[in-house]
Every structure is written in C-alpha cells, then in structure tokens.
Coordinates of C-alpha atoms in Angstrom, one line a residue:
M30 CA 0.1 0.0 0.0
K31 CA 1.5 3.3 -1.0
R32 CA 1.9 5.8 1.8
R33 CA 3.1 9.2 0.2
T34 CA 2.3 12.1 2.6
K35 CA 1.7 15.8 2.0
Q36 CA 4.9 16.5 3.8
F37 CA 6.9 14.5 1.4
V38 CA 5.5 16.4 -1.5
T39 CA 6.1 19.6 -0.1
A40 CA 9.6 18.8 0.7
C41 CA 10.2 17.7 -2.8
L42 CA 8.7 21.0 -3.9
I43 CA 11.2 23.0 -1.6
V44 CA 14.3 21.2 -2.9
A45 CA 13.2 21.8 -6.4
A46 CA 12.6 25.4 -5.6
V47 CA 16.2 25.9 -4.0
T48 CA 17.9 24.0 -6.8
G49 CA 16.0 25.5 -9.5
T50 CA 15.3 22.2 -11.3
G51 CA 12.5 19.8 -11.5
A52 CA 9.9 22.3 -9.6
V53 CA 7.4 22.1 -12.7
S54 CA 7.7 18.4 -13.0
A55 CA 7.2 17.8 -9.2
R56 CA 3.8 19.9 -9.4
A57 CA 2.9 18.3 -12.6
D58 CA 3.3 14.7 -11.2
Y59 CA 1.1 15.4 -7.9
H60 CA -2.5 15.3 -8.3
G61 CA -3.7 15.6 -4.5
I62 CA -7.5 14.6 -4.1
P63 CA -8.5 11.9 -6.5
D64 CA -11.3 12.7 -8.9
K65 CA -12.7 9.1 -8.1
V66 CA -12.0 5.6 -7.5
T67 CA -13.0 2.3 -9.3
L68 CA -12.4 -1.4 -8.4
A69 CA -11.3 -4.0 -10.9
Q70 CA -14.2 -6.3 -10.0
S71 CA -17.9 -5.7 -9.3
K72 CA -18.2 -9.1 -7.5
R73 CA -16.0 -12.1 -6.3
S74 CA -16.3 -15.3 -4.2
V75 CA -14.3 -16.1 -1.3
A76 CA -14.2 -19.4 0.9
Q77 CA -15.0 -19.0 4.4
G78 CA -11.9 -18.3 6.8
K79 CA -9.9 -16.8 4.1
K80 CA -8.0 -13.3 3.8
F81 CA -8.6 -11.6 0.7
E82 CA -7.6 -8.1 -0.7
V83 CA -9.6 -5.6 -2.8
K84 CA -7.7 -3.0 -4.8
A85 CA -8.7 0.5 -6.0
Q86 CA -7.6 2.6 -8.9
T87 CA -7.6 6.5 -8.7
S88 CA -8.4 8.7 -11.2
P89 CA -5.6 10.3 -11.8
Y90 CA -3.6 7.1 -11.2
D91 CA -1.1 8.8 -9.1
A92 CA -3.3 10.8 -6.9
E93 CA -2.9 10.9 -3.1
D94 CA -4.3 7.7 -1.8
D95 CA -4.9 8.9 1.8
Y96 CA -8.1 10.3 0.5
I97 CA -9.3 6.8 -0.4
C98 CA -11.6 5.3 2.2
W99 CA -13.4 2.1 2.7
E100 CA -16.6 0.7 4.4
I101 CA -18.6 -2.6 4.6
V102 CA -22.1 -1.2 3.5
S103 CA -24.1 -4.4 4.3
G104 CA -23.2 -8.0 5.5
K105 CA -21.0 -7.1 8.2
S106 CA -21.3 -10.4 10.0
Y107 CA -20.2 -12.2 6.6
V108 CA -17.0 -10.1 6.1
R109 CA -14.6 -7.9 8.3
F110 CA -11.8 -5.7 8.0
E111 CA -8.6 -7.5 8.9
D112 CA -7.3 -4.7 11.1
S113 CA -8.2 -0.9 11.9
D114 CA -7.0 0.5 8.9
R115 CA -9.6 2.2 6.7
T116 CA -7.8 4.2 4.1
G117 CA -5.4 3.5 1.2
D118 CA -5.6 2.1 -2.5
D119 CA -5.8 -1.4 -1.3
M120 CA -7.5 -3.0 1.7
D121 CA -7.7 -6.5 3.4
F122 CA -10.7 -8.4 4.6
V123 CA -11.6 -11.6 6.3
A124 CA -14.4 -13.9 5.1
V125 CA -15.8 -14.7 8.2
K126 CA -19.1 -17.0 7.4
P127 CA -21.3 -17.8 4.3
G128 CA -23.2 -15.0 3.0
T129 CA -23.2 -11.9 0.9
A130 CA -21.7 -8.6 1.7
K131 CA -21.2 -5.3 -0.1
I132 CA -17.9 -3.3 0.3
R133 CA -17.5 0.4 -0.9
C134 CA -14.4 2.4 -1.9
Y135 CA -14.8 6.0 -2.1
V136 CA -13.1 9.5 -2.1
Y137 CA -13.2 11.3 1.2
G138 CA -15.5 14.4 1.0
K139 CA -17.2 13.5 -2.2
N140 CA -20.2 11.9 -3.0
K141 CA -19.7 8.1 -2.4
D142 CA -22.1 6.8 -5.3
R143 CA -21.0 9.2 -8.0
Y144 CA -17.3 9.2 -7.0
G145 CA -16.9 5.8 -5.4
D146 CA -17.1 2.1 -6.3
T147 CA -18.7 -1.1 -4.7
I148 CA -17.9 -4.8 -4.9
K149 CA -20.2 -7.7 -4.0
V150 CA -18.4 -10.5 -2.0
S151 CA -20.1 -13.8 -1.8
V152 CA -18.5 -16.0 1.1
T153 CA -19.0 -19.6 0.3
E154 CA -18.9 -22.4 2.9
A155 CA -15.5 -23.8 3.6
K156 CA -14.7 -27.2 2.1
K157 CA -14.6 -30.0 5.0
D158 CA -11.3 -31.5 5.5
Y159 CA -11.0 -34.7 7.5
S160 CA -7.7 -36.0 6.2
L161 CA -5.2 -37.8 8.5
R162 CA -1.5 -38.1 7.7
K163 CA 1.7 -39.3 9.1
S164 CA 4.4 -36.8 10.1
G165 CA 7.6 -38.1 9.0
A166 CA 8.8 -41.7 8.8
S167 CA 6.4 -44.7 9.8
V168 CA 9.2 -46.3 11.6
K169 CA 10.8 -44.3 14.7
Y170 CA 13.9 -45.4 16.7
E171 CA 13.9 -44.2 20.3
E172 CA 16.4 -44.9 23.0
V173 CA 15.2 -46.6 26.1
W174 CA 14.4 -44.2 29.0
D175 CA 13.9 -41.4 26.7
D176 CA 10.7 -39.2 26.4
F177 CA 9.8 -38.6 22.7
D178 CA 6.5 -37.4 20.7
L179 CA 4.6 -38.5 17.7
E180 CA 2.6 -36.3 15.8
V181 CA 0.2 -36.5 12.8
K182 CA -1.2 -34.1 10.3
K183 CA -5.0 -33.5 10.2
G184 CA -7.4 -31.7 8.2
D185 CA -9.1 -28.5 9.7
S186 CA -12.4 -30.2 10.3
I187 CA -11.1 -32.7 12.6
K188 CA -11.0 -31.7 16.5
E189 CA -8.0 -32.2 18.7
N190 CA -10.0 -34.4 21.2
Q191 CA -11.4 -36.6 18.3
L192 CA -7.7 -37.9 17.8
K193 CA -7.1 -40.9 20.1
W194 CA -3.7 -42.8 20.5
K195 CA -3.3 -46.3 21.5
I196 CA -0.2 -48.2 22.2
S197 CA -0.2 -51.9 21.4
N198 CA 2.4 -52.7 23.9
P199 CA 2.5 -50.4 26.9
D200 CA 5.4 -52.6 28.5
I201 CA 7.8 -51.2 25.9
V202 CA 6.2 -47.8 25.6
D203 CA 3.8 -46.0 27.6
F204 CA 2.3 -42.4 27.7
A205 CA 4.7 -39.7 29.2
N206 CA 1.7 -37.9 30.9
W207 CA -2.3 -38.0 31.1
K208 CA -2.6 -36.6 27.5
K209 CA -3.8 -39.3 25.0
T210 CA -5.6 -37.2 22.4
G211 CA -4.6 -34.4 19.9
H212 CA -2.5 -34.3 17.0
E213 CA 0.7 -34.4 19.0
V214 CA 1.3 -36.8 22.2
D215 CA 4.4 -37.5 24.4
F216 CA 5.6 -40.9 25.1
Y217 CA 8.1 -42.8 27.5
A218 CA 10.3 -45.5 26.2
K219 CA 10.6 -48.2 29.1
K220 CA 12.5 -50.9 27.6
C221 CA 14.1 -52.2 24.6
G222 CA 11.7 -53.7 22.0
T223 CA 9.2 -52.9 19.2
T224 CA 5.6 -51.7 19.3
K225 CA 2.9 -50.2 17.3
I226 CA 1.3 -46.8 18.3
T227 CA -1.9 -45.7 16.7
C228 CA -3.6 -42.4 16.2
S229 CA -7.3 -42.9 15.0
Y230 CA -10.2 -40.7 14.1
T231 CA -13.8 -41.9 13.9
N232 CA -16.5 -39.9 12.2
S233 CA -20.3 -39.6 13.0
K234 CA -21.2 -42.6 10.8
G235 CA -18.6 -44.8 12.4
E236 CA -16.0 -44.6 9.6
K237 CA -12.5 -44.9 10.9
K238 CA -9.0 -43.4 9.9
S239 CA -5.8 -44.4 11.5
V240 CA -2.2 -43.5 11.2
V241 CA 0.3 -46.3 12.6
Y242 CA 3.8 -45.8 13.6
T243 CA 6.2 -48.6 14.4
V244 CA 8.6 -47.5 17.4
K245 CA 11.7 -49.5 18.0
V246 CA 13.3 -48.8 21.4
V247 CA 17.0 -49.3 21.4
A248 CA 19.7 -49.5 24.1
D249 CA 21.1 -46.1 25.4
D250 CA 24.2 -45.3 23.5
D251 CA 25.8 -44.0 26.6
D252 CA 25.7 -47.4 28.3

C-alpha cells in the first residue's frame, strides 16, 4: 500500500525551488485528491475463513491515496476488516461466514455513489477437510528411558479431542503424561523392543481413519 504524505510532496517542491530544477515536474506529477476511484471487479467469491484483498484504482492514477476510504455497506457479519486501517488504495478483509456482503471504496469528502465504487463479495462455505496423515517416517527409533513425541497431520475439520492414541504394547512404550488425544502426544520408552502406536479418528458415521507408527526402542548409546 503506497503511503505518500503531503509533507513529502512539500519537501520535494522546496528542494526543487532551492535547486532551480524539477519544480514544474514535481507539481505536474502530484494530483492531490482523486477525482474518483474504481474497483477492478464488481463481484467475487471467497471461501469462509480466507483473507482477501480488494484494490482500488484512482483517477488520476497517481493521486494521493490517503483520501481513499473503505466501508462495509452490508453483510458485516459475513466479512470484516483484517485490522483497524480504513484508508489506502488496497484493503485487506477476512471472510467470516457464508453470506453476501457489499464493500464500498470512495473518495473522502465526495459523493460516495458518484465518485466511489462497490464490490459484492459472496462468502462460500469452507470445504470440509478430514484428512489424516503421518508426520515423517513410519518407523521411529528411540532410546530406552527417553521421552519422545509422535505427531500426525490432520485436516481442519478434525478436532483435537477426536484424535485418540493407542499403544499396542505398553510394557515397551507408555504415555509420558495424562494426555492421550490430539495431533501431538508425548511418550516414554520403558524398555528395548518394538511396538505399534496408532492415532485414529472416527466420524459420526462410524468410519475410521488411522495412522500407525512402528516404534523401535533401542539401548542407550551412553551405556
């Protein structure tokens, strides 16, 4: 986002006047308040939860963008500003939930309809992601008496408490603490041997997805 200030422009004109060069060019290049602003699109679609940017074009193209203002005309529950900024030739928004919103960009102090422009934003429902994948190798080597963690990569639609871990042989490896759910869990290698550790997710239809790690506990190198 460009951020030219009036002070900067004034400084340029002063320097030009002192040096005797470029004064006419500097004044010609600075257009002050825009005549109007236009948006490249009149409508667009954005998935729920995504950030998006809307850009405005000033006329003249190099007019001062501090006079460009933004507002959400309707649908404030569907989109929101990303931060507290409300001026400039581009603006960032967040798609909150499915619905339709209207956003306006306009020139401060001028008629909003005549010298501004609007865009219709349709927020679509986010695609459900129930994927479950391994993180790293399937076979893990750990030293006896060591703490270690295992992790899985999950889709955004799976909640942490829906991921449950199970150890085939708790005599070899056990949970390091009370936590037995989530995408990452801590374990303790009790003695040398091999065991399977499974992380699984079961949906409302009883369909199950699992990730299985083979953990080989070996002797401590320091012994």
